[in-house]
CSV table of C-alpha atoms in Angstrom, one decimal:
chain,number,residue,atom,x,y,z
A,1,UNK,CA,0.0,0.0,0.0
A,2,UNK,CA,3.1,2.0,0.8
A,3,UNK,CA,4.5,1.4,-3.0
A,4,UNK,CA,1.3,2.2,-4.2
A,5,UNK,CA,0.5,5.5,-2.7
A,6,UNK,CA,4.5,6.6,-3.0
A,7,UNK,CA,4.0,5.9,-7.2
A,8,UNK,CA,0.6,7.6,-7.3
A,9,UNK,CA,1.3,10.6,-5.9
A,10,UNK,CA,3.8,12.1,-8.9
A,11,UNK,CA,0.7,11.5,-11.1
A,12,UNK,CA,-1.8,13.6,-8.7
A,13,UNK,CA,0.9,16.0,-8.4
A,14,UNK,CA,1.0,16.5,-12.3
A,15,UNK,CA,-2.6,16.6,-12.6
A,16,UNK,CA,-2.6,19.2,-9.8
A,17,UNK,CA,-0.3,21.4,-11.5
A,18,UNK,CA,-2.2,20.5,-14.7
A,19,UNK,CA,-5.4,22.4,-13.2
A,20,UNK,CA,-3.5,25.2,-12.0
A,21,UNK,CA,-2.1,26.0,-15.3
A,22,UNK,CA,-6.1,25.6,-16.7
A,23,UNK,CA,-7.3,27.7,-14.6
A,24,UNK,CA,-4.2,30.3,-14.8
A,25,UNK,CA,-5.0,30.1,-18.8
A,26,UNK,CA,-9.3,30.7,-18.1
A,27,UNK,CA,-8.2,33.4,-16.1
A,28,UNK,CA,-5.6,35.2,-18.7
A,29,UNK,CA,-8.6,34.3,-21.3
A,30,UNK,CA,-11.2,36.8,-19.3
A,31,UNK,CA,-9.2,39.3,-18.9
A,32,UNK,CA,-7.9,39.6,-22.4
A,33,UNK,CA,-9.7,42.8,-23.7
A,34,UNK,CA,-12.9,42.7,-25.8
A,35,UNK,CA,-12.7,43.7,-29.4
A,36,UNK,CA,-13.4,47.3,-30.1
A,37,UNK,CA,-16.9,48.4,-31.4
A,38,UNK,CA,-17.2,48.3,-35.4
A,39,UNK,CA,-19.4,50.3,-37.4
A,40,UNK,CA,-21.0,49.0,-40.1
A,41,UNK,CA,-23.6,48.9,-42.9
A,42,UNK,CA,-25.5,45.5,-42.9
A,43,UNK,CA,-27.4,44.5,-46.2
A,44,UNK,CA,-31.2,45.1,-45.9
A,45,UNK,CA,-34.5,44.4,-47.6
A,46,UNK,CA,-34.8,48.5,-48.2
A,47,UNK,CA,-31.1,49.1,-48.5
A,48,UNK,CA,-27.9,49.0,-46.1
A,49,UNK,CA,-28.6,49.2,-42.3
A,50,UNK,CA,-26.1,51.1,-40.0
A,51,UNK,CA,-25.2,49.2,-37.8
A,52,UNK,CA,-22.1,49.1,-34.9
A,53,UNK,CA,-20.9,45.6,-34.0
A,54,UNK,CA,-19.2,44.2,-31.1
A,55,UNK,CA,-17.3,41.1,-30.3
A,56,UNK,CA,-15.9,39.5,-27.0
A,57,UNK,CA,-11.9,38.3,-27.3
A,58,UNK,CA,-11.9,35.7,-30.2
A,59,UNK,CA,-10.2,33.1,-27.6
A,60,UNK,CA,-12.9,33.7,-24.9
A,61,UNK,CA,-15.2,32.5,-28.2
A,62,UNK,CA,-16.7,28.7,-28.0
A,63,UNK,CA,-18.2,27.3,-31.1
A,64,UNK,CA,-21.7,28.8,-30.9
A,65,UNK,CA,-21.5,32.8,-30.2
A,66,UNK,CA,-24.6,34.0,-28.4
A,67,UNK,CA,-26.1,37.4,-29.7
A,68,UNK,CA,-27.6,40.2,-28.4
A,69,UNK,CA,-29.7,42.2,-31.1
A,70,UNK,CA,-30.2,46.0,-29.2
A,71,UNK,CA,-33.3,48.1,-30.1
A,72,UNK,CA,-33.6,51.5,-29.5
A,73,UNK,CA,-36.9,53.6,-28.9
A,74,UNK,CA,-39.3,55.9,-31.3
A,75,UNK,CA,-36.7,58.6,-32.8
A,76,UNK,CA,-33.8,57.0,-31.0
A,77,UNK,CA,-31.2,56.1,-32.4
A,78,UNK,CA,-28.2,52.9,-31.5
A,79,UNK,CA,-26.8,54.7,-28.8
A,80,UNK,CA,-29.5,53.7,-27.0
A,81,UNK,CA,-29.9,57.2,-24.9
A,82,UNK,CA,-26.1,55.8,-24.0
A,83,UNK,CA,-26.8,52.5,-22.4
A,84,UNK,CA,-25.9,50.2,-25.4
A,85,UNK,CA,-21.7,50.9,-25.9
A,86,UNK,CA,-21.5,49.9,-22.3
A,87,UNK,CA,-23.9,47.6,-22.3
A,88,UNK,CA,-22.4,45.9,-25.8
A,89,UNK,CA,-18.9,46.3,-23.3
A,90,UNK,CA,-20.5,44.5,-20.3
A,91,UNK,CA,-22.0,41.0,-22.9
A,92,UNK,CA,-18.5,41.4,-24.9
A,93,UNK,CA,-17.0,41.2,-21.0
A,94,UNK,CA,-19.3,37.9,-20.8
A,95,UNK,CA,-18.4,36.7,-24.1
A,96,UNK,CA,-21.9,37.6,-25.9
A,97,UNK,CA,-21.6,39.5,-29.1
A,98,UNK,CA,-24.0,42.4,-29.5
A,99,UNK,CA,-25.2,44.1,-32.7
A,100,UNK,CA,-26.8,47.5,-32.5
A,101,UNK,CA,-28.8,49.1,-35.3
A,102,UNK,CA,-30.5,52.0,-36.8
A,103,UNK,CA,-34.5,51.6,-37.6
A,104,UNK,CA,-35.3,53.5,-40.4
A,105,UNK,CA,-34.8,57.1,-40.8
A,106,UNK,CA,-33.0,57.4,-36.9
A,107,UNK,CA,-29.9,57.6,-36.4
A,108,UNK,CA,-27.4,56.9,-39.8
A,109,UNK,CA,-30.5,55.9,-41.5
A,110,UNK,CA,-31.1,57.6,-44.6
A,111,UNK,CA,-34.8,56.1,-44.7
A,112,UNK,CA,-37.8,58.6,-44.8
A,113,UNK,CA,-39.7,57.9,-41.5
A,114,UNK,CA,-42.8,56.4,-43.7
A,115,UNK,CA,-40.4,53.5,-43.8
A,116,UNK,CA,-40.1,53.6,-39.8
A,117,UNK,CA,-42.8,50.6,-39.5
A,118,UNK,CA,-43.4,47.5,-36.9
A,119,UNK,CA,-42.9,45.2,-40.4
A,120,UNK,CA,-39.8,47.1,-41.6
A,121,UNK,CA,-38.2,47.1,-38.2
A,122,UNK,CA,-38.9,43.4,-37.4
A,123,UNK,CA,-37.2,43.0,-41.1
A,124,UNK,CA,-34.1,44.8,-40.0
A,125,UNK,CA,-33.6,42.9,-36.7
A,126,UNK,CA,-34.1,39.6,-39.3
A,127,UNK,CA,-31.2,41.2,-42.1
A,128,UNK,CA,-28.8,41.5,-38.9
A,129,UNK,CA,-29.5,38.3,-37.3
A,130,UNK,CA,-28.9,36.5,-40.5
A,131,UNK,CA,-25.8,39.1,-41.1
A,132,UNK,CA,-24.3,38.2,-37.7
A,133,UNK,CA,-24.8,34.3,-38.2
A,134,UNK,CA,-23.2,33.8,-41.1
A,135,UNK,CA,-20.6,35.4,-40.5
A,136,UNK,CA,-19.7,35.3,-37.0
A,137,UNK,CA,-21.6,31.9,-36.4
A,138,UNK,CA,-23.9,33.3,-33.8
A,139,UNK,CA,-25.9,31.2,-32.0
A,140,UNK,CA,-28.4,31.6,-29.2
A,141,UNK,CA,-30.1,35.2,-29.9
A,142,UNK,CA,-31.7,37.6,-27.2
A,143,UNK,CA,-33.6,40.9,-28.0
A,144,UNK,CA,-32.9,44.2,-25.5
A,145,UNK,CA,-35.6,46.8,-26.3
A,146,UNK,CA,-36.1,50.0,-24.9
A,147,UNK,CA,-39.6,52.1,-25.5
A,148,UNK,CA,-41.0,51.3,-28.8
A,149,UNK,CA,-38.2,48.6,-29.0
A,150,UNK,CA,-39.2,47.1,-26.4
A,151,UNK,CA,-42.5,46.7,-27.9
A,152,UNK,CA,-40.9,45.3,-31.3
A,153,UNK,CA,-39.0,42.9,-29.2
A,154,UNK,CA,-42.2,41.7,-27.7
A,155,UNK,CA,-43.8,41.3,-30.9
A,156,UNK,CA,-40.0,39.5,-32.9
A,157,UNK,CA,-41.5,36.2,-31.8
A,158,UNK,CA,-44.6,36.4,-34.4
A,159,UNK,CA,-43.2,39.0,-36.7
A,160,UNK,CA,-39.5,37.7,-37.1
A,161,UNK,CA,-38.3,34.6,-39.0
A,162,UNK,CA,-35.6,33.7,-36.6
A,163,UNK,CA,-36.5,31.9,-33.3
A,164,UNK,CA,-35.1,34.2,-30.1
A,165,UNK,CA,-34.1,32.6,-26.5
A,166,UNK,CA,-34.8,35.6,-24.5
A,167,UNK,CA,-36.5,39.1,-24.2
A,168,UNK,CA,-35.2,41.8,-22.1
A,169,UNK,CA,-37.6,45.3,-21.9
A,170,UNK,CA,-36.8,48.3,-20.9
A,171,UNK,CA,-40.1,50.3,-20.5
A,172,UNK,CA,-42.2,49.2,-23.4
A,173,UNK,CA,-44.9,50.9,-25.2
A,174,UNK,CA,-47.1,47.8,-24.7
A,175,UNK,CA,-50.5,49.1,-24.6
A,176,UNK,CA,-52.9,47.1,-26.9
A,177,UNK,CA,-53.4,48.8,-30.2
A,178,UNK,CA,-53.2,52.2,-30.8
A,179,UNK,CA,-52.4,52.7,-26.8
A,180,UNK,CA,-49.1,51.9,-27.5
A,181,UNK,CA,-49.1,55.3,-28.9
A,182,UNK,CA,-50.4,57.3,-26.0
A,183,UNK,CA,-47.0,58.5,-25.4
A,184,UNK,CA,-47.6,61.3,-28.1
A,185,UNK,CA,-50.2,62.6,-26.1
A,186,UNK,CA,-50.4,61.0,-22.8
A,187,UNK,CA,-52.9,63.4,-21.3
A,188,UNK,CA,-55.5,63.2,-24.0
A,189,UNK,CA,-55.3,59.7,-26.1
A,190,UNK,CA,-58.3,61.5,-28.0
A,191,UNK,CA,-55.5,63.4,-29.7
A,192,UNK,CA,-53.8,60.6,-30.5
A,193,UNK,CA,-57.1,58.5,-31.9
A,194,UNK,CA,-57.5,61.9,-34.1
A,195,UNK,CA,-53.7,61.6,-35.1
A,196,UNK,CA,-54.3,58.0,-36.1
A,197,UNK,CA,-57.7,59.0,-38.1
A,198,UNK,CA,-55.5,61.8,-39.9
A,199,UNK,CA,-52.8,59.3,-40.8
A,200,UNK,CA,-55.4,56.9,-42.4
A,201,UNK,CA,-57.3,59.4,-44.3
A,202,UNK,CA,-54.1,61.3,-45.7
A,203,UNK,CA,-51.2,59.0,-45.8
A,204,UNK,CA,-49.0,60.1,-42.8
A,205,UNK,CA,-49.7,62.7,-39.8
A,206,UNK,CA,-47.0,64.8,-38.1
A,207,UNK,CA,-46.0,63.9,-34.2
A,208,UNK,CA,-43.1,64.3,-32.3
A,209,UNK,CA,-40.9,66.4,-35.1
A,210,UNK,CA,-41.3,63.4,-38.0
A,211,UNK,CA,-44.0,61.7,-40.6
A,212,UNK,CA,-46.0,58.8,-39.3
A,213,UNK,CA,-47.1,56.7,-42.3
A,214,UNK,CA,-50.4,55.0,-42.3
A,215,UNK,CA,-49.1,51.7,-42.5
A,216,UNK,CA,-46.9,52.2,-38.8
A,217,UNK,CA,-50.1,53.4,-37.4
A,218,UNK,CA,-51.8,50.3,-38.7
A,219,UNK,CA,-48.6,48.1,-37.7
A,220,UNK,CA,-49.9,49.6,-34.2
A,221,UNK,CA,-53.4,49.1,-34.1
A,222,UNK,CA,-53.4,45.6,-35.1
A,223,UNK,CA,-50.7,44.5,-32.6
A,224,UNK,CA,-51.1,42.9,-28.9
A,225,UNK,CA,-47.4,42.9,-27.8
A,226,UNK,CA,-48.5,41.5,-24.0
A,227,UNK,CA,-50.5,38.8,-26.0
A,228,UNK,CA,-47.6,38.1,-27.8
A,229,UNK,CA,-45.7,37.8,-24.7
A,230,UNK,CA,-47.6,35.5,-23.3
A,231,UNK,CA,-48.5,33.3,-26.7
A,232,UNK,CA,-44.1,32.8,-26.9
A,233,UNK,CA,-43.4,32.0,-23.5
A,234,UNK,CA,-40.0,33.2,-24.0
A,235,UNK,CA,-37.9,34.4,-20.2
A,236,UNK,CA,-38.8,38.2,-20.3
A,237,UNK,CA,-36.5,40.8,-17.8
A,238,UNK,CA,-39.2,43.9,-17.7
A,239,UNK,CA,-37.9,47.0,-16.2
A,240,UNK,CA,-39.7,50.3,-15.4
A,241,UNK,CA,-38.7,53.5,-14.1
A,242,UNK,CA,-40.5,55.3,-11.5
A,243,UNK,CA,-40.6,58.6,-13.3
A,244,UNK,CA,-42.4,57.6,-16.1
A,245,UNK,CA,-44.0,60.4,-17.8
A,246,UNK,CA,-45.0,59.2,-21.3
A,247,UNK,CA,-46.6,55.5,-20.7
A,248,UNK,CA,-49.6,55.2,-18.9
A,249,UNK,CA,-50.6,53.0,-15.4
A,250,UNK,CA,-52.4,51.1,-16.8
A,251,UNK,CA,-49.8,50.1,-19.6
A,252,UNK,CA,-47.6,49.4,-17.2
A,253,UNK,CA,-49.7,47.1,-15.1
A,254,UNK,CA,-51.0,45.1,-18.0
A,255,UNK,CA,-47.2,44.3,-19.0
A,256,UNK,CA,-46.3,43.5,-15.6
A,257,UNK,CA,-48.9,41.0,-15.5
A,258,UNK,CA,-48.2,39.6,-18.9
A,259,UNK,CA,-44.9,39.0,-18.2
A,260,UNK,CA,-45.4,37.9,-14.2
A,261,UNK,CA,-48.2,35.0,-15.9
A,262,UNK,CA,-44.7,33.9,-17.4
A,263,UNK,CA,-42.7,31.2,-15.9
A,264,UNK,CA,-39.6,32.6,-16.5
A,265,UNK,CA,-40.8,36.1,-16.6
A,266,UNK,CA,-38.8,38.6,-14.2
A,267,UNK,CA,-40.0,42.3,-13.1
A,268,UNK,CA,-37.2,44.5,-11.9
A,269,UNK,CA,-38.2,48.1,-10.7
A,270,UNK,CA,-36.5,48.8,-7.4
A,271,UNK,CA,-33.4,50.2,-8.7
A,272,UNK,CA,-35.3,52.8,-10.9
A,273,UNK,CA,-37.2,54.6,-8.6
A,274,UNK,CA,-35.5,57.4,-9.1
A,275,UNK,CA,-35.3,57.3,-13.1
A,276,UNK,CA,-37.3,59.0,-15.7
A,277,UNK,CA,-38.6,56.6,-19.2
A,278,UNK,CA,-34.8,56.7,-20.6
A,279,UNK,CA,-33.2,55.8,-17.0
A,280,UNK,CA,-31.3,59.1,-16.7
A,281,UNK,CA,-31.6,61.6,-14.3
A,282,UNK,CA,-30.2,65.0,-14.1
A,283,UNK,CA,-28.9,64.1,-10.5
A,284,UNK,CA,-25.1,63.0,-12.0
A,285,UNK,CA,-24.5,60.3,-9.7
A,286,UNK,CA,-27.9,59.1,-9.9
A,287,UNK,CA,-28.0,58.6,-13.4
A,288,UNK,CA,-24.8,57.2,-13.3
A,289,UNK,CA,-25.9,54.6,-10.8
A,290,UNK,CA,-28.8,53.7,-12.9
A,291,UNK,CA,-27.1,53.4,-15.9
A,292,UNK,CA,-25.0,50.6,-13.7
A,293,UNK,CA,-28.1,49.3,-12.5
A,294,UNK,CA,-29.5,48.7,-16.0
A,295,UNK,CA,-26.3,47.2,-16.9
A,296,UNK,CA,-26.1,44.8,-14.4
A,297,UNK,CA,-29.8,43.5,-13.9
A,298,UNK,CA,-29.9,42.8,-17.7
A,299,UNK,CA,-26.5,41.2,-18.1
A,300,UNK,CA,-27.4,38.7,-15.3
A,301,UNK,CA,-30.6,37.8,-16.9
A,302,UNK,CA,-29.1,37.6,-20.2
A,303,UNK,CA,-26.1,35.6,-19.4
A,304,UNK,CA,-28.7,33.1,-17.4
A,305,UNK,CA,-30.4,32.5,-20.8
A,306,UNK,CA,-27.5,32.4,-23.0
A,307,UNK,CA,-24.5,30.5,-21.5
């Protein structure tokens, strides 16, 4: 037994030393720097889509890359009101890769807003899923929408052609039908039935600086985003702010139930309290502390659905 445990013990030694120097390697691997953020144009079904990509280290990649597809709100633009570079930083960090776009006429776009519609935009998120997979070999996808992006997230799963993992929302303009536009009037919807009415009778209607086509306002009207929701069954992070001046209570509660009726459905809104619908505040250290907040809640969920 002597013999035995004298000529084992070189071998347990090596393998010993043989972990050390894995876990030594893992270690240098993480901390290796992401790759920078790339700007691009991504081939469309209108034209070229701007677009700004980002990578995590190529040796922190496995075989299958997950992807995050970011979604900015209603005359936003991929900066995301400058959440998604640190955000794309944080997945990169995790090694998720992130692709960021412009919808149509925001942004780099040089699309006339009557091609800003739920159809076109569900199209673009398709042209850069398809980009990123064939030539980065993406793999699982997520969707992180803000506003009216988190309302095209919510409706992907039915308007999309590629099947999504995950769903994180950041304030949605979920209301059913047209009362996911009460945020161009939220103290009088009338005005916003009349803007609507406009819109079909002459083509497009003027709101909030640009031209609403008819077809976005019937893109609107016909959609159920919370029944969509609830029809996928996808894990949804929802987040709200608690200064939230341009969706109304009762949009808010109906997505929080749609999304609490989920079984992986999560509904984060303590560390926005002091936020207003884009998570900023004019306090500095508030709003940096939200942005950090934001960050962190929806890198957690999204790395516990991709990895």
């Amino acid at each position: 037994m002597k013999h035995a445990k004298q000529t084992r013990a070189p071998w347990i030694l090596l393998v010993c030393l043989a972990a050390i120097a894995l876990c030594i390697v893992a270690a240098v691997t993480l901390l290796q720097p992401n790759t920078n953020p790339k700007n691009i144009e991504i081939p469309g079904t209108r034209g070229n889509i701007p677009a700004t990509i980002q990578l995590p280290a190529k040796s922190a990649r496995g075989e299958e890359l997950p992807l995050v597809v970011l979604c900015h709100g209603f005359t936003g633009n991929r900066q995301g009101d400058g959440h998604f570079a640190p955000l794309a930083e944080d997945l990169a960090a995790h090694g998720i890769a992130t692709v960021r776009l412009d919808f149509a006429s925001c942004g780099d776009s040089t699309e006339p807003y009557a091609n800003y519609t739920l159809a076109n935009m569900a199209a673009d998120v398709d042209s850069v899923i398809g980009y990123m997979q064939a030539t980065y070999g993406t793999g699982k996808t997520a969707l992180v929408g803000h506003s009216m992006g988190g309302r095209l997230a919510s409706l992907y799963p039915q308007l999309g052609q590629y099947p999504v993992t995950a769903l994180a929302l950041w304030s949605p303009a979920n209301g059913t039908g047209l009362q996911g536009l009460e945020f161009l009037s939220i103290d009088n919807f009338a005005a916003v039935e009349e803007l609507a009415a406009r819109a079909d009778a002459e083509g497009s209607v003027a709101a909030w600086g640009v031209e609403l086509s008819a077809a976005y306002i019937d893109g609107m009207r016909d959609s159920d985003p919370n029944a969509a929701l609830q029809e996928s069954g996808l894990p949804v992070l929802l987040t709200y702010s608690g200064n939230e001046r341009i969706l109304s209570d009762t949009t808010q509660t109906e997505t929080k139930a749609a999304v609490e009726s989920l079984p992986d459905g999560q509904v984060v809104l303590d560390p926005f309290v002091n936020g207003d619908h884009n998570y900023t505040s004019e306090d500095p250290a508030t709003n940096t502390q939200l942005d950090a907040d934001l960050r962190q809640v929806t890198v957690y969920f999204l790395t516990s659905h991709l990895q």
